[in-house]
Tab-separated table of C-alpha atoms and ligand atoms in Angstrom:
chain	number	residue	atom	x	y	z
A	1	MET	CA	0.000	0.000	0.000
A	2	PRO	CA	1.417	3.415	-0.896
A	3	GLU	CA	2.344	5.370	2.238
A	4	LEU	CA	3.878	8.803	2.854
A	5	PRO	CA	7.231	8.158	1.079
A	6	GLU	CA	5.498	6.544	-1.916
A	7	MET	CA	3.079	9.464	-2.255
A	8	GLU	CA	5.922	11.965	-1.821
A	9	THR	CA	7.745	10.118	-4.620
A	10	TYR	CA	4.639	10.519	-6.811
A	11	ARG	CA	4.458	14.205	-5.911
A	12	ARG	CA	8.057	14.771	-6.974
A	13	ASN	CA	7.612	12.762	-10.180
A	14	LEU	CA	4.414	14.625	-11.043
A	15	LEU	CA	6.146	17.953	-10.474
A	16	ARG	CA	9.111	16.934	-12.603
A	17	TYR	CA	7.169	15.460	-15.528
A	18	CYS	CA	3.743	17.100	-15.484
A	19	GLN	CA	4.054	20.601	-14.014
A	20	GLY	CA	3.258	23.117	-16.747
A	21	GLN	CA	1.567	20.524	-18.965
A	22	VAL	CA	-1.868	21.277	-20.432
A	23	ILE	CA	-4.552	18.601	-20.165
A	24	ASP	CA	-5.966	18.036	-23.661
A	25	ARG	CA	-8.455	15.322	-22.945
A	26	THR	CA	-9.576	13.109	-20.060
A	27	GLU	CA	-11.001	9.599	-20.324
A	28	ILE	CA	-12.967	8.014	-17.507
A	29	GLY	CA	-12.904	4.215	-17.287
A	30	ARG	CA	-14.667	3.966	-13.950
A	31	GLU	CA	-17.188	6.575	-12.918
A	32	LYS	CA	-16.997	5.530	-9.249
A	33	SER	CA	-13.372	6.699	-9.137
A	34	ILE	CA	-14.455	10.326	-9.575
A	35	ASN	CA	-16.909	12.506	-7.650
A	36	VAL	CA	-18.755	14.377	-10.394
A	37	PRO	CA	-20.409	13.267	-13.656
A	38	PRO	CA	-17.734	12.295	-16.262
A	39	GLY	CA	-18.822	15.092	-18.588
A	40	VAL	CA	-18.314	17.717	-15.870
A	41	PHE	CA	-14.932	16.224	-14.896
A	42	GLN	CA	-13.764	16.222	-18.530
A	43	GLN	CA	-14.998	19.744	-19.195
A	44	GLU	CA	-13.374	21.160	-16.044
A	45	LEU	CA	-9.997	19.590	-16.884
A	46	LYS	CA	-9.974	20.383	-20.608
A	47	GLY	CA	-7.342	23.019	-21.348
A	48	ALA	CA	-6.264	23.299	-17.691
A	49	THR	CA	-2.558	23.545	-16.884
A	50	ILE	CA	-1.077	21.584	-13.976
A	51	THR	CA	0.437	24.412	-11.964
A	52	SER	CA	1.706	22.570	-8.879
A	53	VAL	CA	1.431	19.341	-6.898
A	54	ASP	CA	1.162	18.927	-3.120
A	55	ARG	CA	0.754	16.024	-0.735
A	56	VAL	CA	-1.448	15.872	2.354
A	57	GLY	CA	-0.722	12.630	4.223
A	58	LYS	CA	-1.365	9.878	1.681
A	59	HIS	CA	-3.374	12.247	-0.538
A	60	LEU	CA	-2.021	13.857	-3.674
A	61	VAL	CA	-3.274	17.320	-4.603
A	62	ILE	CA	-2.857	18.508	-8.196
A	63	HIS	CA	-3.496	22.232	-8.583
A	64	LEU	CA	-4.974	23.428	-11.869
A	65	SER	CA	-4.750	26.819	-13.596
A	66	THR	CA	-8.553	27.041	-13.456
A	67	GLY	CA	-8.415	27.379	-9.667
A	68	ALA	CA	-9.801	23.866	-9.180
A	69	HIS	CA	-7.830	20.986	-7.629
A	70	LEU	CA	-7.629	17.243	-8.079
A	71	MET	CA	-7.359	15.348	-4.802
A	72	GLY	CA	-6.442	11.698	-5.128
A	73	HIS	CA	-5.972	8.707	-2.837
A	74	LEU	CA	-4.534	5.433	-4.183
A	75	MET	CA	-5.755	3.341	-1.209
A	76	LEU	CA	-4.541	-0.292	-1.349
A	77	GLY	CA	-3.358	-1.011	-4.870
A	78	GLY	CA	-3.633	2.210	-6.854
A	79	ALA	CA	-0.815	3.548	-9.003
A	80	ILE	CA	-0.054	6.249	-11.566
A	81	PHE	CA	1.954	5.895	-14.768
A	82	TYR	CA	3.194	8.634	-17.095
A	83	GLY	CA	4.077	7.899	-20.702
A	84	THR	CA	2.843	7.057	-24.175
A	85	GLU	CA	0.122	4.536	-24.959
A	86	ALA	CA	2.777	1.994	-26.049
A	87	GLU	CA	4.695	2.289	-22.757
A	88	THR	CA	1.817	1.693	-20.365
A	89	PRO	CA	1.591	-1.402	-18.151
A	90	THR	CA	-1.052	-3.945	-19.217
A	91	ARG	CA	-3.783	-2.735	-16.903
A	92	THR	CA	-7.287	-1.313	-17.015
A	93	PHE	CA	-7.174	2.414	-16.454
A	94	GLN	CA	-9.765	4.241	-14.384
A	95	VAL	CA	-8.712	7.762	-15.407
A	96	ILE	CA	-6.463	8.885	-18.278
A	97	MET	CA	-5.357	12.521	-18.543
A	98	ARG	CA	-3.846	13.165	-21.985
A	99	PHE	CA	-1.341	15.945	-22.660
A	100	GLY	CA	-0.362	17.674	-25.885
A	101	ASN	CA	3.040	15.941	-26.032
A	102	GLY	CA	1.536	12.529	-26.837
A	103	LYS	CA	1.927	11.321	-23.281
A	104	ALA	CA	-0.669	10.863	-20.561
A	105	LEU	CA	-1.160	10.214	-16.862
A	106	TYR	CA	-2.705	6.797	-16.374
A	107	TRP	CA	-4.432	6.093	-13.044
A	108	TYR	CA	-4.997	2.381	-12.414
A	109	GLY	CA	-5.748	-0.066	-9.602
A	110	LEU	CA	-8.288	2.413	-8.168
A	111	ARG	CA	-10.590	-0.325	-6.902
A	112	LEU	CA	-10.942	1.603	-3.641
A	113	GLY	CA	-8.884	4.625	-4.612
A	114	TRP	CA	-10.290	7.796	-6.090
A	115	LEU	CA	-9.567	11.076	-7.884
A	116	HIS	CA	-11.859	13.929	-6.924
A	117	LEU	CA	-12.323	17.364	-8.442
A	118	VAL	CA	-12.556	19.840	-5.547
A	119	THR	CA	-12.811	23.560	-4.926
A	120	THR	CA	-10.297	25.367	-2.717
A	121	ALA	CA	-12.832	25.438	0.133
A	122	GLU	CA	-13.412	21.683	-0.171
A	123	LEU	CA	-9.673	21.043	-0.289
A	124	THR	CA	-9.142	23.123	2.848
A	125	ALA	CA	-11.947	21.337	4.691
A	126	ARG	CA	-10.722	17.871	3.735
A	127	SER	CA	-7.105	18.682	4.594
A	128	ALA	CA	-8.178	19.984	7.999
A	129	GLU	CA	-9.616	16.548	8.819
A	130	LEU	CA	-6.124	15.060	8.657
A	131	GLY	CA	-3.547	15.382	11.402
A	132	LEU	CA	-0.202	17.098	11.210
A	133	ASP	CA	2.132	15.538	8.633
A	134	PRO	CA	4.883	13.545	10.396
A	135	LEU	CA	7.517	15.308	8.256
A	136	ASP	CA	6.184	18.771	9.106
A	137	GLU	CA	8.592	20.816	11.248
A	138	ALA	CA	5.775	21.395	13.729
A	139	PHE	CA	5.607	17.622	14.317
A	140	THR	CA	8.033	17.725	17.243
A	141	ALA	CA	8.915	15.152	19.910
A	142	PRO	CA	6.689	16.923	22.484
A	143	TYR	CA	3.840	16.892	19.940
A	144	LEU	CA	4.313	13.120	19.537
A	145	GLY	CA	4.291	12.853	23.334
A	146	GLU	CA	0.912	14.608	23.382
A	147	LEU	CA	-0.478	12.174	20.793
A	148	LEU	CA	0.664	9.171	22.859
A	149	HIS	CA	-0.259	10.572	26.258
A	150	GLY	CA	-2.743	8.432	28.169
A	151	ARG	CA	-3.353	6.025	25.269
A	152	ARG	CA	-4.254	2.556	26.583
A	153	GLY	CA	-4.116	0.817	23.194
A	154	ALA	CA	-1.155	-0.704	21.387
A	155	LEU	CA	1.308	1.447	19.497
A	156	LYS	CA	0.937	-0.135	16.042
A	157	PRO	CA	-2.773	0.581	15.418
A	158	LEU	CA	-2.236	4.110	16.735
A	159	LEU	CA	0.671	4.739	14.345
A	160	VAL	CA	-1.496	3.855	11.331
A	161	ASP	CA	-4.374	6.132	12.454
A	162	GLN	CA	-4.570	8.693	9.641
A	163	GLN	CA	-6.120	11.338	11.901
A	164	LEU	CA	-3.013	11.200	14.100
A	165	PHE	CA	-0.190	10.097	11.796
A	166	PRO	CA	-1.296	10.843	8.227
A	167	GLY	CA	0.781	8.928	5.707
A	168	ILE	CA	2.040	6.168	7.991
A	169	GLY	CA	0.783	2.668	7.174
A	170	ASN	CA	1.625	-0.945	7.986
A	171	CYS	CA	5.095	-0.992	6.459
A	172	TYR	CA	6.581	2.192	7.874
A	173	ALA	CA	4.931	1.747	11.281
A	174	ASP	CA	6.872	-1.529	11.636
A	175	GLU	CA	10.072	0.018	10.278
A	176	ILE	CA	9.776	2.963	12.693
A	177	CYS	CA	9.225	0.676	15.706
A	178	TRP	CA	12.281	-1.409	14.715
A	179	ALA	CA	14.437	1.702	14.310
A	180	ALA	CA	13.246	3.000	17.703
A	181	GLN	CA	13.709	-0.463	19.291
A	182	VAL	CA	10.163	-0.375	20.627
A	183	HIS	CA	7.790	-3.362	20.499
A	184	PRO	CA	4.827	-2.577	18.207
A	185	LEU	CA	2.354	-3.830	20.853
A	186	ARG	CA	3.624	-1.608	23.648
A	187	VAL	CA	0.832	0.349	25.287
A	188	ALA	CA	1.243	3.654	23.462
A	189	GLY	CA	0.831	5.750	26.607
A	190	SER	CA	3.422	3.696	28.505
A	191	LEU	CA	6.445	4.891	26.536
A	192	SER	CA	8.932	6.858	28.600
A	193	THR	CA	9.919	10.329	27.414
A	194	TYR	CA	13.184	8.818	26.245
A	195	GLU	CA	11.347	6.125	24.238
A	196	GLN	CA	9.049	8.775	22.790
A	197	ALA	CA	12.098	10.733	21.650
A	198	ARG	CA	13.547	7.585	20.054
A	199	LEU	CA	10.245	6.914	18.298
A	200	TRP	CA	10.098	10.503	17.074
A	201	SER	CA	13.618	10.519	15.650
A	202	ALA	CA	13.051	7.063	14.083
A	203	MET	CA	9.866	8.383	12.455
A	204	LYS	CA	11.643	11.374	10.961
A	205	ALA	CA	14.699	9.338	9.863
A	206	VAL	CA	12.826	6.391	8.307
A	207	LEU	CA	10.278	8.545	6.441
A	208	THR	CA	12.942	10.989	5.223
A	209	GLU	CA	15.324	8.298	3.992
A	210	ALA	CA	12.515	6.312	2.351
A	211	THR	CA	11.354	9.474	0.591
A	212	HIS	CA	14.859	10.256	-0.650
A	213	LEU	CA	15.184	6.703	-1.999
A	214	GLY	CA	11.805	6.596	-3.779
A	215	GLY	CA	9.757	4.549	-1.308
A	216	TYR	CA	9.420	0.750	-1.265
A	217	THR	CA	6.749	-0.047	-3.868
A	218	GLU	CA	8.073	-1.185	-7.220
A	219	THR	CA	5.530	0.449	-9.495
A	220	PRO	CA	7.489	2.575	-12.000
A	221	PHE	CA	6.118	6.042	-12.731
A	222	HIS	CA	7.507	6.025	-16.266
A	223	ARG	CA	9.349	3.684	-18.600
A	224	GLY	CA	12.950	3.291	-17.388
A	225	ASP	CA	12.129	4.620	-13.893
A	226	THR	CA	15.015	3.460	-11.666
A	227	PHE	CA	14.163	5.782	-8.743
A	228	THR	CA	10.776	4.535	-7.545
A	229	GLY	CA	11.070	1.602	-5.114
A	230	GLY	CA	14.693	2.302	-4.157
A	231	TYR	CA	13.935	1.855	-0.442
A	232	LEU	CA	12.766	-1.776	-0.829
A	233	PRO	CA	16.233	-3.291	-0.169
A	234	ARG	CA	16.505	-1.094	2.931
A	235	LEU	CA	13.472	-2.527	4.728
A	236	GLU	CA	14.573	-3.978	8.068
A	237	VAL	CA	11.502	-5.942	9.210
A	238	TYR	CA	8.542	-5.495	6.867
A	239	ASP	CA	7.921	-8.665	4.850
A	240	ARG	CA	11.150	-10.197	6.248
A	241	LYS	CA	9.599	-12.954	8.402
A	242	GLY	CA	12.280	-15.456	9.484
A	243	GLU	CA	15.142	-13.471	7.967
A	244	PRO	CA	17.983	-12.298	10.205
A	245	CYS	CA	17.747	-8.915	11.928
A	246	HIS	CA	20.488	-6.662	10.534
A	247	ARG	CA	21.160	-5.326	14.048
A	248	CYS	CA	21.364	-8.501	16.152
A	249	GLY	CA	21.007	-11.527	13.882
A	250	SER	CA	17.764	-12.816	15.482
A	251	ARG	CA	14.979	-14.039	13.209
A	252	ILE	CA	12.363	-11.422	12.354
A	253	ALA	CA	9.019	-12.362	13.918
A	254	PHE	CA	5.635	-12.108	12.228
A	255	GLU	CA	2.194	-12.200	13.787
A	256	HIS	CA	-1.337	-10.925	13.432
A	257	ALA	CA	-2.478	-8.769	16.328
A	258	THR	CA	-5.013	-5.973	16.815
A	259	GLY	CA	-6.211	-6.677	13.264
A	260	ARG	CA	-2.800	-5.847	11.831
A	261	LYS	CA	0.214	-7.683	10.500
A	262	LEU	CA	3.264	-7.148	12.670
A	263	PHE	CA	6.900	-7.652	11.708
A	264	TYR	CA	9.470	-7.015	14.440
A	265	CYS	CA	12.686	-8.293	15.974
A	266	PRO	CA	11.880	-10.114	19.233
A	267	ALA	CA	15.393	-9.437	20.552
A	268	CYS	CA	15.816	-5.761	19.617
A	269	GLN	CA	12.175	-4.942	20.414
A	270	PRO	CA	11.455	-7.041	23.523
A	271	GLU	CA	7.997	-7.183	25.013
A	272	ALA	CA	8.070	-4.969	28.071
A	273	ALA	CA	5.723	-4.810	31.035
A	274	GLY	CA	3.581	-2.351	29.131
A	275	THR	CA	2.974	-4.563	26.100
A	276	ALA	CA	-0.708	-4.706	25.146
A	277	GLY	CA	-1.997	-8.286	25.211
A	278	ALA	CA	-5.531	-9.468	24.549
A	279	GLY	CA	-7.871	-8.317	27.303
A	280	ALA	CA	-5.072	-6.808	29.367
A	281	THR	CA	-5.750	-3.827	31.561
A	282	TYR	CA	-3.208	-1.247	32.591
A	283	PRO	CA	-2.888	1.335	35.334
A	284	ALA	CA	-3.426	4.954	34.409
A	285	LEU	CA	-0.350	6.835	33.255
A	286	GLN	CA	1.388	8.476	36.212
A	287	PRO	CA	3.186	11.840	36.075
A	288	GLU	CA	6.501	10.117	36.788
A	289	ASP	CA	6.049	8.119	33.558
A	290	LEU	CA	6.629	11.329	31.649
A	291	VAL	CA	9.795	12.295	33.510
A	292	GLN	CA	12.878	12.247	31.312
A	293	GLN	CA	14.735	8.975	31.750
A	294	PRO	CA	18.503	8.788	31.348
A	295	THR	CA	19.894	6.978	28.328
A	296	GLY	CA	20.106	3.204	28.634
A	297	THR	CA	18.151	2.836	31.857
A	298	ASP	CA	14.641	2.611	30.563
A	299	GLY	CA	14.674	-1.166	30.725
A	300	VAL	CA	14.526	-1.701	26.944
B	1	ZN	ZN1	17.326	-7.504	16.249
């Protein structure tokens, strides 16, 4: 599933290849993928120039010269390809945006995904529903501490909550927990200030590096694309069940818990007293839990 680094990779590719291009013609292969009648969608896009591209969590926002915006979400298996008709992957396309240079943007795999035409007011309202982007400068360690404070549930399902951590999904949540050496089923509110700081810096480091390397999904944006998917060989735990941990050599564990797949290193990320098990109850967070703990003495 595309997550923050994959969508940031799309944003950069769209800026590089499509900014300034004029949309000649739009074809709709699946009406459910868009939010207005096909004729309206086609008419609104016809002759519009792509002026800029933004990302809000896992959402892409394509700004048009008409003042309208396209907001898209690829959900589970969606992807975008840019190129000529002859270069396209053998797929059924839900939306095709054709440019004057003979190339087009092909949106496919939008079984659950969508591409909506929105006004600035609608874009603002929808963006406001999402939390602060984890790569935003305002997403500080104390801010993360506030998000975790008093949470009785496990860390993993919290990390993939798009209202709290927009852009983080199953893969990067596991990678972040491994980098922070925190068990993914720890009670989120039980992390010490020191562990919160480790989680925060792991979040920034993993998402930044994955973005710089083109994310982990191997769906090329254009023919000959060698950038997209460059982070795949760097994954430490995700989809590495039974393979050795690169930090300690232990076998990577895999399990289903809290409705999620979990990949983690049982040695580097040991279950602590605060790990959330089925039906477990935990004492309320005490003020001393939030006191800064010295390095190496937090019992992890
Ligand atoms: Zn390990």
